[in-house]
Coordinates of C-alpha atoms and ligand atoms in Angstrom, one line a residue:
X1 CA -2.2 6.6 -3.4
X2 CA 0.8 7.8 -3.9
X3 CA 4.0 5.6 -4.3
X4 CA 7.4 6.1 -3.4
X5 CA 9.8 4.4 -5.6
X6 CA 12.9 1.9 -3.9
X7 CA 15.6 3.7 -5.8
X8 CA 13.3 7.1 -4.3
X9 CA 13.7 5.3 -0.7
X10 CA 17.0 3.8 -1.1
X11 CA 18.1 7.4 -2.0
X12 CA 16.5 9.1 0.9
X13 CA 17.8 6.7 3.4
X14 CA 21.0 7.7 1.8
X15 CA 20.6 11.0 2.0
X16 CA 20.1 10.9 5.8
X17 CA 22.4 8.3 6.6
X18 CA 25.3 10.9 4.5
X19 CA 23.8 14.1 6.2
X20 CA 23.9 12.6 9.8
X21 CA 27.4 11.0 9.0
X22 CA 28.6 14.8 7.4
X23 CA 27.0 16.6 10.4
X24 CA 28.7 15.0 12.9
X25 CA 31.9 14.9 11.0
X26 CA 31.8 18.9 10.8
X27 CA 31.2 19.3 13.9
X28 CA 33.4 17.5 15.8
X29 CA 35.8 19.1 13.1
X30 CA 35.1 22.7 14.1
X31 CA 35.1 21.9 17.4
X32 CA 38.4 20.1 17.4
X33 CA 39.8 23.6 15.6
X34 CA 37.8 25.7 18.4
X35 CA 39.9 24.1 20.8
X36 CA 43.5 24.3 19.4
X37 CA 43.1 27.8 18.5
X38 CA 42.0 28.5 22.0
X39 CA 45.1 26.8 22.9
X40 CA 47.2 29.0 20.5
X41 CA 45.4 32.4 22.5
X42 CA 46.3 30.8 25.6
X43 CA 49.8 30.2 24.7
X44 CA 50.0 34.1 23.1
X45 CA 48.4 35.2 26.7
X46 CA 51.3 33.2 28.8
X47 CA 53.9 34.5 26.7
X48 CA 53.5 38.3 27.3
X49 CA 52.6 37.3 30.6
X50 CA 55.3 36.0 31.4
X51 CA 57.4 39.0 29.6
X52 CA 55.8 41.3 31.7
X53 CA 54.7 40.3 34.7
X54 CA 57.9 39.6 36.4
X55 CA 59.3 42.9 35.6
X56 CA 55.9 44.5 37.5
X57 CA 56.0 42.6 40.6
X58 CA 59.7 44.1 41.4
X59 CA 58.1 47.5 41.1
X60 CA 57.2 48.8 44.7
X61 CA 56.8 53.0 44.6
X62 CA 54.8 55.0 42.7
X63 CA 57.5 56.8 41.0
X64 CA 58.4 53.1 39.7
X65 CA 55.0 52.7 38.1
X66 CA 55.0 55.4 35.3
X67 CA 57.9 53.4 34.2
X68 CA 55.2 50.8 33.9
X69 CA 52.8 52.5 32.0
X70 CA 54.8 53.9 29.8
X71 CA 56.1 50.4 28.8
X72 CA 52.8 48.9 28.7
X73 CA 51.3 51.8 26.4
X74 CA 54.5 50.9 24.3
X75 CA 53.5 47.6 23.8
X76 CA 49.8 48.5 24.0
X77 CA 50.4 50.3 20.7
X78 CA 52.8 47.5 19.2
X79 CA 50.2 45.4 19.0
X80 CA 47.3 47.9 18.4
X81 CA 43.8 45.8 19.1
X82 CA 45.5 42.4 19.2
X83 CA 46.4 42.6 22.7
X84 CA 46.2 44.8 26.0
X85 CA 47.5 45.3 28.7
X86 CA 46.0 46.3 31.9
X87 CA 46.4 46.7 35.7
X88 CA 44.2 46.7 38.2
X89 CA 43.9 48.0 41.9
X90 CA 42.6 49.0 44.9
X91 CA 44.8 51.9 44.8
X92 CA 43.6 54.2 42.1
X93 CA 47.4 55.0 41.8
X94 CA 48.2 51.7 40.6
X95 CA 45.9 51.8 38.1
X96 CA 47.0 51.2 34.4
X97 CA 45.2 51.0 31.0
X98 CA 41.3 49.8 30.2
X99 CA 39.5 47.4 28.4
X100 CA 36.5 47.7 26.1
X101 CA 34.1 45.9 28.5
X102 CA 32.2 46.5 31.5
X103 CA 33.6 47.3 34.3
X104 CA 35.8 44.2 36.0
X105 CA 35.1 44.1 39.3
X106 CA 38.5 43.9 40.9
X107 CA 37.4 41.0 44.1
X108 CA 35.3 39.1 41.6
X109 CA 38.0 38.6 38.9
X110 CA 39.1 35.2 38.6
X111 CA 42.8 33.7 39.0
X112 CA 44.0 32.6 35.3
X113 CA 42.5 32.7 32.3
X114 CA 38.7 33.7 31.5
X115 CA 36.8 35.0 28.7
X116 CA 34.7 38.0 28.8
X117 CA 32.0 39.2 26.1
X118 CA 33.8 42.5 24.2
X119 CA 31.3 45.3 24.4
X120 CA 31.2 46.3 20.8
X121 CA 32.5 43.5 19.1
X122 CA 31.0 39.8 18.9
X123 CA 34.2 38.1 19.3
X124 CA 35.2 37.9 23.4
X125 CA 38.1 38.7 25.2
X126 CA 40.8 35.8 26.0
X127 CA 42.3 37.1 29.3
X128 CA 45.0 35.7 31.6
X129 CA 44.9 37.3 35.1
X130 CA 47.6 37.6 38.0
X131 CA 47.7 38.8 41.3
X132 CA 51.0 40.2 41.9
X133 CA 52.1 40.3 45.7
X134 CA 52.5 43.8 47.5
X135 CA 55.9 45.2 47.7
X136 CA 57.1 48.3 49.6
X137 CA 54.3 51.1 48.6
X138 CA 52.2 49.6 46.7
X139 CA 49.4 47.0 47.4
X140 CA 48.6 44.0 46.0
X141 CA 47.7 44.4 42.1
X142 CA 46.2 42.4 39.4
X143 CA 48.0 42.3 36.0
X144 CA 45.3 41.3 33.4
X145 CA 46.8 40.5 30.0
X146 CA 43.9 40.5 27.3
X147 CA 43.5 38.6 23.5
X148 CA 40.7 39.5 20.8
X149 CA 40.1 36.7 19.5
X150 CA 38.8 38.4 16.5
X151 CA 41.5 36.8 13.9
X152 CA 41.0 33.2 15.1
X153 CA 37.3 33.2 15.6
X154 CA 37.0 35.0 11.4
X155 CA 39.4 32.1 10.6
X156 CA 37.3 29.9 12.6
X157 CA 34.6 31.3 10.3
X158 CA 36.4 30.8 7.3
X159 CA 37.3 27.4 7.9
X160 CA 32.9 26.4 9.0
X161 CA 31.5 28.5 6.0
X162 CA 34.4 27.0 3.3
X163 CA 33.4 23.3 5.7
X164 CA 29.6 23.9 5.1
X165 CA 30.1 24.8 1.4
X166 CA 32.1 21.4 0.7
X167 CA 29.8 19.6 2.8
X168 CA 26.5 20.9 1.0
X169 CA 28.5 19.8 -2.4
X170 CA 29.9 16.7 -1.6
X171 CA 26.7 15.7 -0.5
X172 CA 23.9 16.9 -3.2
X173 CA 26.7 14.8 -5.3
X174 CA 26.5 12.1 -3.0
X175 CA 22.8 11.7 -2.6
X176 CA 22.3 12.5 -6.6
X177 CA 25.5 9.4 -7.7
X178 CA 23.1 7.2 -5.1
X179 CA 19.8 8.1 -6.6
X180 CA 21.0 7.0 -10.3
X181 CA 23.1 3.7 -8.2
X182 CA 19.9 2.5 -7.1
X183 CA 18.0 3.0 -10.4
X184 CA 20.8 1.2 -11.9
X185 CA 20.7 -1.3 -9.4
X186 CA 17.0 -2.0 -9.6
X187 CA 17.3 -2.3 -13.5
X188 CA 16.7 -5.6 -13.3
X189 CA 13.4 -5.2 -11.6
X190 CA 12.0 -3.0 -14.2
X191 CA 12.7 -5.4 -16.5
X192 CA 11.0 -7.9 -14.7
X193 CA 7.8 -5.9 -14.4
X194 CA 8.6 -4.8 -18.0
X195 CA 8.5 -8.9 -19.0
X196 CA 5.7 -9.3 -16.8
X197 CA 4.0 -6.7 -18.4
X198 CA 4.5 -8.2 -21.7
X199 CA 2.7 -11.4 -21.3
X200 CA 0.2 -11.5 -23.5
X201 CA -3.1 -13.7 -22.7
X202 CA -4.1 -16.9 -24.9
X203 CA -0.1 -18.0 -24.7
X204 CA -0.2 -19.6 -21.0
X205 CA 3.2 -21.5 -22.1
X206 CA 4.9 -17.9 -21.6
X207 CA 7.4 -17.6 -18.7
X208 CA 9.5 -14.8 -17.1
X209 CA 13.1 -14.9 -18.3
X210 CA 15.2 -15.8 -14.9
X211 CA 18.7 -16.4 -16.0
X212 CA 20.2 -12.8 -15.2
X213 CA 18.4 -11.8 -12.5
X214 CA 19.9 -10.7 -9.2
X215 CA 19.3 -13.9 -6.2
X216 CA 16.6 -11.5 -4.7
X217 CA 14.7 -11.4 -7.7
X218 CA 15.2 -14.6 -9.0
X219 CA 13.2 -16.5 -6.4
X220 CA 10.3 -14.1 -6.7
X221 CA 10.5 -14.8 -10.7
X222 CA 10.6 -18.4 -10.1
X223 CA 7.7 -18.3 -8.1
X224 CA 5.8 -16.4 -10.7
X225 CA 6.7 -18.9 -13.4
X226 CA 5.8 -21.3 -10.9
X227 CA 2.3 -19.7 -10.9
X228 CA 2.3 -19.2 -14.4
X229 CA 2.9 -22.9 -15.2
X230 CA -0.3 -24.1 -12.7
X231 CA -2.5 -21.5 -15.0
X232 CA -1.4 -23.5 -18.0
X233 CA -1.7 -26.6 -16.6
X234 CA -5.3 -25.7 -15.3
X235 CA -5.9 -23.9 -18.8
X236 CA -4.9 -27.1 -20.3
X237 CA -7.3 -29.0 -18.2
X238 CA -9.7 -26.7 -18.6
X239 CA -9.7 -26.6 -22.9
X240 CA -9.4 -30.6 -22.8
X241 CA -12.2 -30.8 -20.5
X242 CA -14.2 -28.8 -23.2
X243 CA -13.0 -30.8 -25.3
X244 CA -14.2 -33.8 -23.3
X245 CA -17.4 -32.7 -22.7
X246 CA -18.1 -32.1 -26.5
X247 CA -16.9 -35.5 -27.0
X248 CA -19.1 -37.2 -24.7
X249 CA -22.4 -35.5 -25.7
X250 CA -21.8 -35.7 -29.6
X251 CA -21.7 -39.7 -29.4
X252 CA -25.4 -39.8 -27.9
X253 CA -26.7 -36.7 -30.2
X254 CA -25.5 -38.5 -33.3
X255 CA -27.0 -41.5 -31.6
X256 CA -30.5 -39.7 -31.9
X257 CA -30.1 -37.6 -34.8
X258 CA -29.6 -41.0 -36.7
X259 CA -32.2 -43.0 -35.0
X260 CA -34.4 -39.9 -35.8
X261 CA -33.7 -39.4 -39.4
X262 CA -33.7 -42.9 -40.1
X263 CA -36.9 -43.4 -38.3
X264 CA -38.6 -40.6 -41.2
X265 CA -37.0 -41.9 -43.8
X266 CA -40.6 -44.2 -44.3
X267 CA -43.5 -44.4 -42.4
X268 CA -43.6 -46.1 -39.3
X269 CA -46.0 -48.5 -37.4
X270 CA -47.1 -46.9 -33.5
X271 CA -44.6 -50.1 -32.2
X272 CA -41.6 -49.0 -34.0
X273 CA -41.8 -45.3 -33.0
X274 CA -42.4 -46.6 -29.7
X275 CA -39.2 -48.5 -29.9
X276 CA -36.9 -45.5 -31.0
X277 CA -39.0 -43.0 -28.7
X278 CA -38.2 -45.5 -26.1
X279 CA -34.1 -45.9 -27.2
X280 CA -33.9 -41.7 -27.8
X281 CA -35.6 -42.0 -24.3
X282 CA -32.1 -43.9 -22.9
X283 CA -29.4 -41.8 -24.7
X284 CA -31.7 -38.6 -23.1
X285 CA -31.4 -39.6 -19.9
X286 CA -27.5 -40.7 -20.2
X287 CA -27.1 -37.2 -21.8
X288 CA -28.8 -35.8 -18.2
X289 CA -26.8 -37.7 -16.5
X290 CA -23.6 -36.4 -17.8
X291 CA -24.9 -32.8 -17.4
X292 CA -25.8 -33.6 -14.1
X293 CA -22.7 -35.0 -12.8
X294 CA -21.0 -32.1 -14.4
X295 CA -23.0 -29.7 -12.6
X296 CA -22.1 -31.6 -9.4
X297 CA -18.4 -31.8 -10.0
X298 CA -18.5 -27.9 -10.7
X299 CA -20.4 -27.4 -7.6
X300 CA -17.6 -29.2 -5.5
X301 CA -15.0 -26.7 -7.8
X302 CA -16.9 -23.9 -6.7
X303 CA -15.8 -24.7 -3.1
X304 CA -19.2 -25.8 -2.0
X305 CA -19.3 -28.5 0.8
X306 CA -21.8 -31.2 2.9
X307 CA -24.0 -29.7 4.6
X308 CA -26.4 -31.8 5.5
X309 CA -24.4 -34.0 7.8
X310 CA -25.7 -36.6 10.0
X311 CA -23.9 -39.2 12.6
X312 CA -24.6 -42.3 11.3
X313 CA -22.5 -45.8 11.1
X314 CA -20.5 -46.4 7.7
X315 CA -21.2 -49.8 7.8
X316 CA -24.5 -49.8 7.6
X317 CA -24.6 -47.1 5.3
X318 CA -22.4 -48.8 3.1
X319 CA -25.0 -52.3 3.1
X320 CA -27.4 -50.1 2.2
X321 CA -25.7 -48.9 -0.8
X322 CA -24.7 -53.0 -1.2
X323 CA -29.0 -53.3 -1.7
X324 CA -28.5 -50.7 -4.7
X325 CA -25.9 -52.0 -6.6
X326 CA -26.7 -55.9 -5.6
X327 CA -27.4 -56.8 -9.2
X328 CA -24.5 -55.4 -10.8
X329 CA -22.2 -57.8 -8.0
X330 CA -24.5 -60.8 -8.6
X331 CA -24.4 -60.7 -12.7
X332 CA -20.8 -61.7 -11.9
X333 CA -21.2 -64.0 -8.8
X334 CA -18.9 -61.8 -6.7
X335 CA -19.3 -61.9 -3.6
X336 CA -19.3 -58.4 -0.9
X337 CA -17.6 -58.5 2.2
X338 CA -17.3 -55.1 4.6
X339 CA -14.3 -54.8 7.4
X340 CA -14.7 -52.4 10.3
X341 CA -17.1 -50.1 11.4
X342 CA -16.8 -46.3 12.3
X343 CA -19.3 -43.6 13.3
X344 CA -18.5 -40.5 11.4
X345 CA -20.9 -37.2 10.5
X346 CA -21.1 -37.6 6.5
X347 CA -24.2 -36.2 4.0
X348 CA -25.6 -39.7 3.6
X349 CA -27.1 -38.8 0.1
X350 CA -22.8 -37.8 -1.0
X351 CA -21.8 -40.8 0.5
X352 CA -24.0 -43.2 -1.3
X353 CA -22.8 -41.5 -4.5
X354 CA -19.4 -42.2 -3.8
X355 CA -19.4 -45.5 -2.2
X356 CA -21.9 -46.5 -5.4
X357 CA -19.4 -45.6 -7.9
X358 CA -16.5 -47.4 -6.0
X359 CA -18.6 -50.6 -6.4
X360 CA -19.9 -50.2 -9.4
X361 CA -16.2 -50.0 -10.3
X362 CA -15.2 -53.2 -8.3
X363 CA -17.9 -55.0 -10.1
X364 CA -16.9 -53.9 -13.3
X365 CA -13.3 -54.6 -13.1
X366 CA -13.0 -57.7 -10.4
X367 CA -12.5 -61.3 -12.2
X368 CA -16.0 -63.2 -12.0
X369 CA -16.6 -64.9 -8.4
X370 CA -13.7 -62.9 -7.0
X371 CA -14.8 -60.9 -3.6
X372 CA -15.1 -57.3 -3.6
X373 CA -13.9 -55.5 -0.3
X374 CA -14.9 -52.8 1.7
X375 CA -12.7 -51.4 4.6
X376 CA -14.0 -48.5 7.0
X377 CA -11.3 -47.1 9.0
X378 CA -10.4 -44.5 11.2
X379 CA -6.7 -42.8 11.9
X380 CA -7.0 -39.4 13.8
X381 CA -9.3 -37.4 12.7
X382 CA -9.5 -39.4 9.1
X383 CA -11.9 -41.9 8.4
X384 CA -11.0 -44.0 5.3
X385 CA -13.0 -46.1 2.9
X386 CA -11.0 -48.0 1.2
X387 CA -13.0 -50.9 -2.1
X388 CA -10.7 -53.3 -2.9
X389 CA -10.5 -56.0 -5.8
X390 CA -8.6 -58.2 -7.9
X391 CA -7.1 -56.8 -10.9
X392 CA -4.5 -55.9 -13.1
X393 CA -1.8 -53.6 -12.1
X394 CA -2.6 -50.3 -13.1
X395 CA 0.4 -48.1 -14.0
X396 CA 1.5 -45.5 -11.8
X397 CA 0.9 -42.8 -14.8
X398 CA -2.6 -43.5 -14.9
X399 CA -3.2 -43.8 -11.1
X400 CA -2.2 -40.4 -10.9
X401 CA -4.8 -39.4 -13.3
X402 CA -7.7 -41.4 -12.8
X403 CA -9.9 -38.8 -10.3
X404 CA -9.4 -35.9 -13.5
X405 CA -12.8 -36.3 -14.8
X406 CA -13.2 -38.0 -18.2
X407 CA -9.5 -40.0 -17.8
X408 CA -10.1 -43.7 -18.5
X409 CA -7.4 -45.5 -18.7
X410 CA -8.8 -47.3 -21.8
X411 CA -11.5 -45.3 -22.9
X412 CA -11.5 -47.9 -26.1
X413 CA -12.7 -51.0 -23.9
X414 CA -15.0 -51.6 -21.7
X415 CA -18.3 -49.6 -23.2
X416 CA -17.1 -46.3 -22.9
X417 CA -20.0 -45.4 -24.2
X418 CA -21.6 -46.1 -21.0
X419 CA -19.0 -45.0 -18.7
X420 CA -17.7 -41.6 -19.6
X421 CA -15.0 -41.5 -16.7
X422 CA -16.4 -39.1 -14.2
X423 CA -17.1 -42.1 -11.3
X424 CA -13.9 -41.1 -9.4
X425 CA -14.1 -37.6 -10.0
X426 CA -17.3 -37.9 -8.2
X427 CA -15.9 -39.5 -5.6
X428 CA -13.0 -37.1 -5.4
X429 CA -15.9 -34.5 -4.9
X430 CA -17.1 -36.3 -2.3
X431 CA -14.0 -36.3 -0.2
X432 CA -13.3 -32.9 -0.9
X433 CA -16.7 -31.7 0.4
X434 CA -16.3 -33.3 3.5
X435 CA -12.6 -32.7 3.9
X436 CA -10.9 -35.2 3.0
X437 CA -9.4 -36.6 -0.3
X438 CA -9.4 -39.2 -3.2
X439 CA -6.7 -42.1 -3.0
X440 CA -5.6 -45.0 -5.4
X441 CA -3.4 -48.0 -5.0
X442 CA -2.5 -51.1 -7.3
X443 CA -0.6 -53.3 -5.2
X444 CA -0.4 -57.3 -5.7
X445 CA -3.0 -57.9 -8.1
X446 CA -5.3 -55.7 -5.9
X447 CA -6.7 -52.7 -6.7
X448 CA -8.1 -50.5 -4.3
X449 CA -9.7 -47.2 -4.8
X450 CA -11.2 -45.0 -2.2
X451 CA -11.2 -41.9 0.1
X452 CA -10.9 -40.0 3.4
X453 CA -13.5 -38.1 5.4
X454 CA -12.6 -35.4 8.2
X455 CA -14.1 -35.9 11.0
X456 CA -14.0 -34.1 14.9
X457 CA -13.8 -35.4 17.9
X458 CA -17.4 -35.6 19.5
X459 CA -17.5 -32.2 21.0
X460 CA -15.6 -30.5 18.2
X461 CA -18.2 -31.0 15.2
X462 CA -17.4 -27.1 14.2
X463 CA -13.8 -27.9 13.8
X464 CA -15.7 -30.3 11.0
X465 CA -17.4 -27.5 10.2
X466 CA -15.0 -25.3 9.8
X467 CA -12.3 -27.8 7.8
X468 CA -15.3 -28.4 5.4
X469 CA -15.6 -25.1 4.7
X470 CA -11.9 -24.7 3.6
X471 CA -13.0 -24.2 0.0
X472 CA -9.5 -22.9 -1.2
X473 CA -8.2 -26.7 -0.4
X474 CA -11.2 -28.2 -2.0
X475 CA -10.7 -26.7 -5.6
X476 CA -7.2 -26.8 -5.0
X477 CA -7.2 -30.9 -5.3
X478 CA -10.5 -31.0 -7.7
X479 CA -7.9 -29.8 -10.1
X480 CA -5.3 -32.6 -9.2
X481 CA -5.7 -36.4 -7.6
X482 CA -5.4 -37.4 -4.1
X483 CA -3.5 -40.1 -4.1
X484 CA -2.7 -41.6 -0.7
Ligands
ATP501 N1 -11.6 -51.1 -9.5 C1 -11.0 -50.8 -10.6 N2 -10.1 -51.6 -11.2 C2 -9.4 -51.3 -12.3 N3 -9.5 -50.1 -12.9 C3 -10.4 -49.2 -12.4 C4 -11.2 -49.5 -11.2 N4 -11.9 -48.4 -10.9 C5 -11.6 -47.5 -11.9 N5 -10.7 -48.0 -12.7 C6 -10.2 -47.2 -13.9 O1 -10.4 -45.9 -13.7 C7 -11.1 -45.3 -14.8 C8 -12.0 -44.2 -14.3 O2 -13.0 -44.7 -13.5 P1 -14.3 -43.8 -13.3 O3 -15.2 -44.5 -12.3 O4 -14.0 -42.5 -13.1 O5 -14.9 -43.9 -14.8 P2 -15.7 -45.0 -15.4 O6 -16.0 -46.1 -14.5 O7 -15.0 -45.4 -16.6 O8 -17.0 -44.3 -15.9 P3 -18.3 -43.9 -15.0 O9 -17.9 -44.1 -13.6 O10 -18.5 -42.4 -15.3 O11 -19.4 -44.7 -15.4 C9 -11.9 -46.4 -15.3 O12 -12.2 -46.2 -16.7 C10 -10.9 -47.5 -15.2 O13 -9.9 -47.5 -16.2
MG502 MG1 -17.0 -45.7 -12.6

């Protein structure tokens, strides 16, 4: 396809903008000097009108009238073509002179002034016409005084060819000053595209230079860099994330690759390779576990959200997920208690996994015999979840943080080699696949950790449908944390 350049369009817009403008401008210039020198032809006419035309009317007799002609063929001749003089009648007596057109028609010819086409020439006749009263003899007459205009229509001429000429000039200059205005104009945005075009990949810290550009430019550069700086933040995520995962996965492979080689060092009884089949068993199946909730989390990146919902009360969802993680809440003598009640269309399975990681949490991090809360809640069309328990504050830097996957806020403490940080992501995924989002809170000694669910109105379940299937806002805040 082919483009046309802004300084090419700027120039052409130009270009008809100046050639209307000049147009009209001429014009109403050559029309303006039309007009006055048809003025200066009428003003000629009335002056040898008004020479002669007195000195006819007091001639009554034929004998009188070759006094006439004779003084008319004298001026005739004075002024060669410029002017001539001529009189009409119905008496062929009284006839003097001709013109070089048709024939006038003596009751058709108009009082005062007129223009006639010239027979052989392209510029017309300027007359001025009057109908002198009969005296004695003779009848009533028409004295026809005629102009070529030939002199003022060549300066006429003269003046439109010498006004086309300038015009034609003044303009190509015009047009061509505004063609190389524009480009000068739009240097800046060359360069931009030049700076653009300079970014090289592998340095995602690069940014367009903004300080000299124009204000229309400037917010479109800003933007860019504003783009540019998300890539780097999400290609910093994305290399400590590798990073991450390496991490986690070498601890449990050097875990078997020593319990391995140390198991051959000697020969072993069938109950000790039982033993370390049985422990390479457990670091296995934490290994899956990782992979698999990395697979999950990059599922919920990909955009991908519930399907398989159901209508089903949160509350007694959520005591069956209490059944589950019963243990983990009795080791410490806490005890569970669940607040409100909602209906809501969720996958049951996704909700489990969220809710289970929430508690797990609770019971990891409440004091022993504290209580460990569960609120269900509904505002709109957002259903909340919200696990509650006692707790240190946790600092706002890290609350931001905690649904990335892998952030702990001290991965040193509390067997990180057990928990590897991707609980909340989960649960982040969670939300996100049915709508809604991830939120954290550490107010007075109470932490609570949760997230919302979309849900419609009964009657408008594809609305549900449809907000789930916003994958664009579901790997938008994978990448960040939803903090309510
Ligand atoms: N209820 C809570 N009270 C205090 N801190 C919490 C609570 N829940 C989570 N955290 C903090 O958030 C971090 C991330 O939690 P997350 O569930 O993602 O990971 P994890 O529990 O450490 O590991 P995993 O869930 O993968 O076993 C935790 O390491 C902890 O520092
Ligand atoms: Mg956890």
């Amino acid at each position: 396809m082919m483009r046309i350049s802004i300084s090419g369009r700027l120039t052409l817009m130009f270009a008809l903008l100046m050639i209307g403008t000049v147009a009209t401008f001429a014009l109403f210039l050559r029309s303006s000097l039309l007009s006055s020198l048809e003025g200066m032809m009428h003003n000629e006419l009335v002056i040898r009108n008004s020479l002669m035309a007195p000195y006819i009317e007091y001639q009554g007799s034929v004998e009188n009238w070759s006094h006439v002609e004779q003084k008319l063929a004298t001026l005739s001749s004075n002024e060669r073509d410029k002017v001539s003089y001529l009189i009409l009648s119905k008496d062929q007596q009284y006839r003097v002179g001709s013109l070089p057109v048709a024939a006038l028609n003596y009751d058709q010819l108009p009082e005062g002034f007129s223009t006639i086409p010239n027979v052989d020439d392209p510029c017309p006749l300027y007359m001025l016409v009057q109908t002198l009263k009969p005296l004695g003899d003779r009848p009533e007459v028409k004295f026809i005084v005629a102009l070529n205009s030939r002199p003022y229509y060549s300066t006429l001429a003269e003046f439109t060819s010498s006004l086309i000429f300038s015009s034609v000039a003044g303009l190509s200059f015009v047009i061509l000053l505004s063609y190389f205005i524009s480009r000068y104009g739009l240097r800046p945005a060359r360069h931009l595209s030049e700076q653009a075009h300079g970014l090289a990949p592998g340095e995602p810290s690069q940014r367009l230079e903004t300080n000299t550009l124009p204000s229309e430019l400037y917010s479109l550069a800003v933007a860019f860099n504003g783009a540019l700086e998300r890539q780097e933040i999400a290609w910093k995520q994305l290399e400590s994330f590798n990073a991450d995962v390496a991490h986690e996965l070498r601890t449990p492979l050097t875990n078997l690759i020593g319990q391995t080689q140390l198991a051959l060092s000697r020969q072993r009884i069938a109950p000790e390779l039982e033993e370390l089949l049985e422990s390479n068993l457990e670091e296995l199946e934490r290994m899956t576990s990782i992979v698999n909730d990395m697979l999950f989390l990059s599922h919920a990146m990909a955009g991908q959200s519930a399907t398989e919902l159901s209508e089903v009360s949160l509350r007694e969802e959520a005591l069956k997920t209490y059944d589950y993680i019963e243990p983990s809440l009795l080791d410490k003598s806490l005890s569970l208690d669940i607040v409100g009640d909602v209906r809501a269309r969720v996958d049951k399975r996704l909700f489990h996994r969220a809710l289970a990681n929430l508690l797990e949490n609770g019971a990891r991090y409440a004091p022993t015999g504290s209580a460990v809360r569960v609120t269900l809640s509904h505002n709109g069309y957002l259903t909340q979840i919200a696990v509650s328990n006692v707790g240190d504050a946790i600092e706002e830097r890290h609350l931001e943080r905690l649904f990335e996957r892998f952030y702990r806020v001290d991965a040193a403490r509390n067997g990180s080699h057990m928990h590897h940080g991707l609980g909340l992501a989960i649960v982040n995924a969670v939300a996100l696949m049915h709508g809604g989002k991830a939120f954290a809170r550490s107010e007075a000694g109470i932490n609570t950790f949760g997230f919302t669910l979309r849900i419609a109105p009964a009657g408008h379940e594809s609305q549900q449908a449809e907000a789930l299937a916003d994958g664009s806002q579901l790997a938008q805040s994978v990448s960040g944390q939803g903090i309510a």
